[in-house]
Short mmCIF file of C-alpha atoms in Angstrom, two decimals:
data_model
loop_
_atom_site.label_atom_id
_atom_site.label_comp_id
_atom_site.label_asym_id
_atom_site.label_seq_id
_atom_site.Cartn_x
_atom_site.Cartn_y
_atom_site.Cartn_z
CA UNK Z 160 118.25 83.15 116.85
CA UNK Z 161 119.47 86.57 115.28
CA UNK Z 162 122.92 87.26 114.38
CA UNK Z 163 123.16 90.65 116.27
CA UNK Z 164 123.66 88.95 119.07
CA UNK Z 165 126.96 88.59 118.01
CA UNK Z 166 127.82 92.25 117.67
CA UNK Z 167 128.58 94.98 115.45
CA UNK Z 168 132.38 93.80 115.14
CA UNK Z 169 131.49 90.31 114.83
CA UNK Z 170 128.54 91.55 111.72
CA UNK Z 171 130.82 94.10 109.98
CA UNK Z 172 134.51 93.65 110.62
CA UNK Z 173 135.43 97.82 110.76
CA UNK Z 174 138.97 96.56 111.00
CA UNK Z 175 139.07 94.96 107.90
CA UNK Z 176 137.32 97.76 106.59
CA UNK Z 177 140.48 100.11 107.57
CA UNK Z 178 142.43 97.11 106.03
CA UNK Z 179 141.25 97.41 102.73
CA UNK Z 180 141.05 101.38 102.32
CA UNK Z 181 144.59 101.77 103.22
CA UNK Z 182 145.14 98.95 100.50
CA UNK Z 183 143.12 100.59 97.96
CA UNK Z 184 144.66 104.30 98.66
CA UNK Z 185 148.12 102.69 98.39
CA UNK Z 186 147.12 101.17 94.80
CA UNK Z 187 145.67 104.37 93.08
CA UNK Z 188 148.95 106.29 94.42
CA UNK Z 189 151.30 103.71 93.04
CA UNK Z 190 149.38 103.89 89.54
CA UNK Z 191 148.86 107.55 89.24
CA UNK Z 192 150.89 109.70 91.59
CA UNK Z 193 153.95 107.31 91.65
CA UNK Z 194 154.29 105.96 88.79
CA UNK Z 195 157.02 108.21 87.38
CA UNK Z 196 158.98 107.10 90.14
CA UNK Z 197 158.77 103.44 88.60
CA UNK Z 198 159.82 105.01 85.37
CA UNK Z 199 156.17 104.47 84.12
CA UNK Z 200 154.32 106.89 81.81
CA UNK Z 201 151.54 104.14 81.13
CA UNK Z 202 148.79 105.79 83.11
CA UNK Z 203 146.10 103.71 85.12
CA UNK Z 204 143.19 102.26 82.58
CA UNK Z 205 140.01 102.22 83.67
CA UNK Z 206 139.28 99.16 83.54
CA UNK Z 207 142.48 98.03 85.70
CA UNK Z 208 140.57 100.29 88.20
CA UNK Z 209 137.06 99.30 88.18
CA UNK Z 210 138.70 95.27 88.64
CA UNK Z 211 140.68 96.33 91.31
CA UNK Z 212 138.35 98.26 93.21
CA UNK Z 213 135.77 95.46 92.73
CA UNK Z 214 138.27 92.71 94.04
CA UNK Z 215 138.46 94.98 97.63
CA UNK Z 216 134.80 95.34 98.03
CA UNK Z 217 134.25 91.62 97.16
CA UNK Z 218 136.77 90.90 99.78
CA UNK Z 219 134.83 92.86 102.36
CA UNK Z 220 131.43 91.07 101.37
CA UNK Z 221 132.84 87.69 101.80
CA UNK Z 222 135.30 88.44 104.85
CA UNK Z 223 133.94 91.39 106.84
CA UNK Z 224 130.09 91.33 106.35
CA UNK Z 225 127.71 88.91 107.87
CA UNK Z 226 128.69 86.39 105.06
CA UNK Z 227 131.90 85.67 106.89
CA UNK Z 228 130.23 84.98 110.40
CA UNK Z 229 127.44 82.67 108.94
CA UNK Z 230 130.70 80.66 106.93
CA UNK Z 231 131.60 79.91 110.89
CA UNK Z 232 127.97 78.81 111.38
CA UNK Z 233 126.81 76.78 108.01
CA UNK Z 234 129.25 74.95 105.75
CA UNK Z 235 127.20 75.96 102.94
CA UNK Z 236 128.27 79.33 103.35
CA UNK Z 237 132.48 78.65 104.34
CA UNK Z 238 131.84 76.73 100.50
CA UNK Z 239 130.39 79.61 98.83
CA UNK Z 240 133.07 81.92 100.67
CA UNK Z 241 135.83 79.72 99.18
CA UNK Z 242 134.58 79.64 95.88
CA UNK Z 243 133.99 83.18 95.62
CA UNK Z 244 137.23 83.95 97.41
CA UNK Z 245 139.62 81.69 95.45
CA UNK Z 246 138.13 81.37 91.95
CA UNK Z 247 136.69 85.06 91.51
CA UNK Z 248 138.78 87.50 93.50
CA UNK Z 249 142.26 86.04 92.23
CA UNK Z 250 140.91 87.21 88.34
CA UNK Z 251 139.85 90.98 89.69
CA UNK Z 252 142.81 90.85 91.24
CA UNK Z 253 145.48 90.22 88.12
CA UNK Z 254 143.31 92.31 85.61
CA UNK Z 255 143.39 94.96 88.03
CA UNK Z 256 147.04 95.50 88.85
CA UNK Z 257 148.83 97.02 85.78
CA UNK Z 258 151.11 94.94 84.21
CA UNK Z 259 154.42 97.24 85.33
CA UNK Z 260 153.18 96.67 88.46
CA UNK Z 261 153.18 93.19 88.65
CA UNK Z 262 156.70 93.12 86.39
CA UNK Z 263 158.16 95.18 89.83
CA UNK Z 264 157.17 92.62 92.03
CA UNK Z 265 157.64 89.28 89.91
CA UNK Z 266 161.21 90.13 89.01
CA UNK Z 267 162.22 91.05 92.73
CA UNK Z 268 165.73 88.76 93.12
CA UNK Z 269 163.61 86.22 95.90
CA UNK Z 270 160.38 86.13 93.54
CA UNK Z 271 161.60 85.52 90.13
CA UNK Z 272 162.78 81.79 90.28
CA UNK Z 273 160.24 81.04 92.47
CA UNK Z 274 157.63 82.68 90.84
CA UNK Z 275 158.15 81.35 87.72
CA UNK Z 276 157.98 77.90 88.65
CA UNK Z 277 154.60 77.97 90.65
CA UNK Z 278 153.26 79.66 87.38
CA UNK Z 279 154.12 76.98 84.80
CA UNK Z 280 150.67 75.82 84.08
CA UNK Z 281 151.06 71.77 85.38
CA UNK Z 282 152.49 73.08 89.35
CA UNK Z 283 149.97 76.05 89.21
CA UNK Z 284 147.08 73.86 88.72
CA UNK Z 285 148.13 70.83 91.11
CA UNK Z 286 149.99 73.19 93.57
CA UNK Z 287 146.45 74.49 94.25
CA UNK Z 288 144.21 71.58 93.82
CA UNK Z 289 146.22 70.03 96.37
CA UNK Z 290 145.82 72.53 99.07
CA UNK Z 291 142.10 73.25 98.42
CA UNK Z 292 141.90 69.53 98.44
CA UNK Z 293 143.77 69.16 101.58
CA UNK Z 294 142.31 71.77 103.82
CA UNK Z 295 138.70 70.23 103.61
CA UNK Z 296 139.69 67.22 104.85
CA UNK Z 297 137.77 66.70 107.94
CA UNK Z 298 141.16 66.22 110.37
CA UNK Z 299 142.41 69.07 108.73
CA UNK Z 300 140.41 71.72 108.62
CA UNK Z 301 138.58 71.40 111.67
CA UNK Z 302 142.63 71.49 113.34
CA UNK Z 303 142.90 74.76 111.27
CA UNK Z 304 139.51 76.42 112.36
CA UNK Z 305 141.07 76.00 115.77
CA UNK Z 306 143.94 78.05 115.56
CA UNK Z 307 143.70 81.56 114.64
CA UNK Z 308 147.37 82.27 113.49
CA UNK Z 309 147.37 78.83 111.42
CA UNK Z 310 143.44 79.52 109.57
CA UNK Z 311 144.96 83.52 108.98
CA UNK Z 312 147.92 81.65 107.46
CA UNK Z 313 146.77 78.26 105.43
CA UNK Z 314 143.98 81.30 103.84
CA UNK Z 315 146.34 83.45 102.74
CA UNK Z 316 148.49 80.55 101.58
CA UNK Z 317 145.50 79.04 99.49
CA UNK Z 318 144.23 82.49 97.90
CA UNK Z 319 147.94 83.15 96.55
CA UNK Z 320 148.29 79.28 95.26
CA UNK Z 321 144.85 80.45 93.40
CA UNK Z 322 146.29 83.72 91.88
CA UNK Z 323 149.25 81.65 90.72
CA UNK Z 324 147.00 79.26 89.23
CA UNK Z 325 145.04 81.69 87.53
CA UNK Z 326 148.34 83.89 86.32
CA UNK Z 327 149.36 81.81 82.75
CA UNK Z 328 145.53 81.75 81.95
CA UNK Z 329 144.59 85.68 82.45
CA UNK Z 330 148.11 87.40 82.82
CA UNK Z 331 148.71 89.99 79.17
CA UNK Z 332 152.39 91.32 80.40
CA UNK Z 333 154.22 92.59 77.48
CA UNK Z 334 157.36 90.03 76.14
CA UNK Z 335 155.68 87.21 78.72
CA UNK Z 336 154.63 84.12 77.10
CA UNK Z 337 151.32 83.42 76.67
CA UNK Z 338 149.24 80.30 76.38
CA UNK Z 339 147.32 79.28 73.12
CA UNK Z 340 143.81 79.58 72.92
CA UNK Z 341 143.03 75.97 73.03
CA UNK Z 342 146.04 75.25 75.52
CA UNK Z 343 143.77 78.14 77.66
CA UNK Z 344 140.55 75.38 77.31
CA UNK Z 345 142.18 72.33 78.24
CA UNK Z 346 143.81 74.33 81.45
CA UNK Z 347 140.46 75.24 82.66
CA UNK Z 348 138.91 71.60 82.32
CA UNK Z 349 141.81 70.20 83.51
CA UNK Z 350 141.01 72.69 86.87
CA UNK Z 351 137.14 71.35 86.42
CA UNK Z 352 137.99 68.36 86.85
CA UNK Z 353 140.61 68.01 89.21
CA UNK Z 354 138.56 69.85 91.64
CA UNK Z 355 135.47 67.35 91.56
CA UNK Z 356 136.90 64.46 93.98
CA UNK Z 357 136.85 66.90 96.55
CA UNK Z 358 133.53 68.58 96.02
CA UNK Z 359 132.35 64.38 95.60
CA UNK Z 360 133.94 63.71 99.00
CA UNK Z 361 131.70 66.00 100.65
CA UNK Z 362 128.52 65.21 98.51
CA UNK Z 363 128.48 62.71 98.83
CA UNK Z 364 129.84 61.62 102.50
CA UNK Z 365 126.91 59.47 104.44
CA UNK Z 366 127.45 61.68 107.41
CA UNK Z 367 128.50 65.10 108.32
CA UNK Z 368 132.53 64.95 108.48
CA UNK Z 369 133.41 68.34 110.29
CA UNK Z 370 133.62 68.87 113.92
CA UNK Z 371 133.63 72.58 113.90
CA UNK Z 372 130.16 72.61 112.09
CA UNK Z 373 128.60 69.88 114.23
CA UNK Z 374 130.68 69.40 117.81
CA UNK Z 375 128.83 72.54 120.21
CA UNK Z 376 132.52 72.97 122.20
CA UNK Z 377 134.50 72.58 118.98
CA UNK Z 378 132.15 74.78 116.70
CA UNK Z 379 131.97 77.81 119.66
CA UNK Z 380 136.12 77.32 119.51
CA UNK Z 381 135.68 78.20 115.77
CA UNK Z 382 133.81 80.95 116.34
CA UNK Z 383 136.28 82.84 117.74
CA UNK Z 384 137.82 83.35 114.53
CA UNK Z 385 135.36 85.81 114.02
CA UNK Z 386 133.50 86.45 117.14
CA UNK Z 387 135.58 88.42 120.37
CA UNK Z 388 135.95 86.01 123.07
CA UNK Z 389 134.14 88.08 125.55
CA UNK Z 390 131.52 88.28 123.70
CA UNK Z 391 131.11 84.58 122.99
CA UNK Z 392 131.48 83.92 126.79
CA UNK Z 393 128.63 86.21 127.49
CA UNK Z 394 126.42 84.08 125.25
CA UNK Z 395 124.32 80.55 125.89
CA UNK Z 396 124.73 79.18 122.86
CA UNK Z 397 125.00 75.26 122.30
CA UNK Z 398 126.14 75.16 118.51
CA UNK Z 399 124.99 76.41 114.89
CA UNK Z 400 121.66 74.12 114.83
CA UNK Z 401 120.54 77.31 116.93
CA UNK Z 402 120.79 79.31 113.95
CA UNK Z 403 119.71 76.75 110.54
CA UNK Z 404 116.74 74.59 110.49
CA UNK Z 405 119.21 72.37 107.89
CA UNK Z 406 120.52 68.79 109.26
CA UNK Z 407 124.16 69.04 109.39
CA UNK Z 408 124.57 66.28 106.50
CA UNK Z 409 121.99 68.68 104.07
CA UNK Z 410 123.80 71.57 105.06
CA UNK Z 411 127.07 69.96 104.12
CA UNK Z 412 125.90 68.69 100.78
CA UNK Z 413 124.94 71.81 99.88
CA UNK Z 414 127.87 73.25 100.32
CA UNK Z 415 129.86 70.70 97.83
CA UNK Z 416 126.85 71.10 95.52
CA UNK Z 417 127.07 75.49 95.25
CA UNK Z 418 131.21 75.15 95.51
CA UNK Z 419 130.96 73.04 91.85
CA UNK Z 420 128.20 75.11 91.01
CA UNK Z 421 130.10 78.14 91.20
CA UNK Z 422 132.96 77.01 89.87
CA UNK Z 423 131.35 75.72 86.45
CA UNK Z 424 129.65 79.27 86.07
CA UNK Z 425 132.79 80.95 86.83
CA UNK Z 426 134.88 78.62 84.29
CA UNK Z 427 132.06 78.61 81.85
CA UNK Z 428 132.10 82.35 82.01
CA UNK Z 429 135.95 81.88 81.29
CA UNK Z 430 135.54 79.24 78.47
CA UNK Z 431 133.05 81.97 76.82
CA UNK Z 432 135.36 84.94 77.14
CA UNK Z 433 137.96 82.48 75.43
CA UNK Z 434 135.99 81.49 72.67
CA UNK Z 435 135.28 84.71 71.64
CA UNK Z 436 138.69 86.37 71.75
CA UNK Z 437 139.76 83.26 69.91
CA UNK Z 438 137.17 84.19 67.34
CA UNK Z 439 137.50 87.36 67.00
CA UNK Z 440 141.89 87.11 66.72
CA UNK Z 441 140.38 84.96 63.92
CA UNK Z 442 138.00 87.82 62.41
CA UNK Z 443 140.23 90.56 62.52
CA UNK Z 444 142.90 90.64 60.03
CA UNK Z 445 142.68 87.30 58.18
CA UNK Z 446 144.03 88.97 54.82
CA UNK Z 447 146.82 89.46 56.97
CA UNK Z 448 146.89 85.71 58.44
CA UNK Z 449 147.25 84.43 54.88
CA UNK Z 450 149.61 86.83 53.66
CA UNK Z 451 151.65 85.42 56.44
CA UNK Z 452 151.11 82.12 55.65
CA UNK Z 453 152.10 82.48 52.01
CA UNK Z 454 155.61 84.25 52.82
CA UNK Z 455 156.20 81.37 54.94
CA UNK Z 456 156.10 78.82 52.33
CA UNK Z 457 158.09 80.98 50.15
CA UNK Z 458 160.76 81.25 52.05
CA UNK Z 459 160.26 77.53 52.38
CA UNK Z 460 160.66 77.16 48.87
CA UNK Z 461 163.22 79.67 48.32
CA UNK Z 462 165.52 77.70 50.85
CA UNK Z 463 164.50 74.26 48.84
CA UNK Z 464 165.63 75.76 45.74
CA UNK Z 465 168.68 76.88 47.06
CA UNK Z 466 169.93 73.38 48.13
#
């Protein structure tokens, strides 16, 4: 059965569309027009723009196109809209946003203390394993997909835990600490790993755990997340075997399988980028790293001789 039967709102989301313009006009007058106001003369890099402007149109693929109604349809598709969602967007997202920007809203009086400890590297990482981890359980997320204030909220929720968690391992603000190169490798298996019970639980799992992907009254509830209730009323439809030739237990393995399989590219991208900088901090100057070294144990010496 087609999609278009669904409708053009339903298939292409216009108002998230709106949404994400007003978003993206807001940004580029902040970090060019406004900036002075901020007593900024940094202007906007490229870069910073190309990130940003690819975070809001990867947000619209994975949320307002067609992707986002068959993630209501096949649980291979709501796992390759989380993984794309949490562990891609959050790093367009920080790269993108200059740093004075970020510094504005980090050190707002409510944020700060708060801010900084969801960002020390140990909470970051379990603060957001645990609520990936908890939302796909089966009691819990099919309660969530039936509530459209509660699935807007526990989203928005998760994405933000995953932009924290992300924050000590990308962020380059000016006088901020930053983590050591190998500290940077041991955070991001440390993330690898953490993540796999979950992905295991549903690869694993002899039968297909979620209501809302396999329950024809409980699945055309979900829907309506994305699909206008008169619309939905208007349709015979029984549940999402109408639109996948995949068993529900296939279709739900395959989702664990592409979640871990995007994660290990996007981490293994991550690892790479690492290495090299690592390498290449090495390469630069390293007349300079031993010069540094050798002052060092003179005034080691110096301060010997001296007692």
């Amino acid at each position: 059965m087609p999609l278009s039967i669904f409708g053009f709102q339903a298939l292409w989301s216009p108002y998230l569309i709106g949404v994400l313009v007003f978003i993206t006009v807001i940004y580029f007058l902040v970090t060019t027009k406004w900036r002075k106001d901020f007593k900024v003369s940094e202007p906007l890099k490229k870069g910073e723009a190309i990130y940003f402007v690819l975070a809001m149109v990867t947000i619209y693929i994975i949320k307002g196109s067609p992707i986002d109604l068959m993630a209501h349809i096949m649980f291979t598709m709501h796992m390759v809209q989380m993984a794309i969602l949490l562990l891609l967007v959050p790093i367009f997202l920080i790269k993108g946003i200059p740093w004075w920007v970020w510094k504005v809203a980090i050190e707002a009086p409510v944020v700060r203390s708060l801010f900084k400890v969801l960002t020390f590297p140990v909470a970051a990482v379990f603060v957001f394993i645990g609520l990936f981890s908890f939302y796909h359980l089966p009691a819990v997320l099919d309660y969530i997909k039936l509530n459209e204030t509660l699935h807007g909220t526990y989203t928005f929720v998760l994405f933000v835990s995953a932009v924290l968690m992300y924050w000590p391992l990308i962020q380059k603000m000016p006088n901020q600490p930053q983590m050591k190169p190998l500290h940077k490798l041991a955070y991001i298996i440390a993330n690898a790993v953490l993540i796999t019970p979950a992905c295991a639980l549903i690869i694993f799992a002899p039968n297909a755990m979620y209501e809302t992907y396999t329950n024809g009254e409980a699945w055309l509830k979900a829907m309506e997340l994305c699909v206008p209730v008169a619309t939905l009323s208007s349709l015979s439809l029984s549940g999402p075997e109408l639109f996948t030739n995949m068993t529900s237990v296939a279709d739900q393995q395959l989702g664990g399988v592409l979640m871990k399989i995007l994660q290990e590219i996007i981490f293994g991208v991550l690892l790479g980028a690492i290495f090299l900088n690592w390498y290449r901090a090495e390469q630069k100057d390293p007349d300079k790293i031993t010069a540094d070294a050798l002052k060092e144990h003179q005034k080691k010496w110096e301060s010997q001789q001296q007692h």
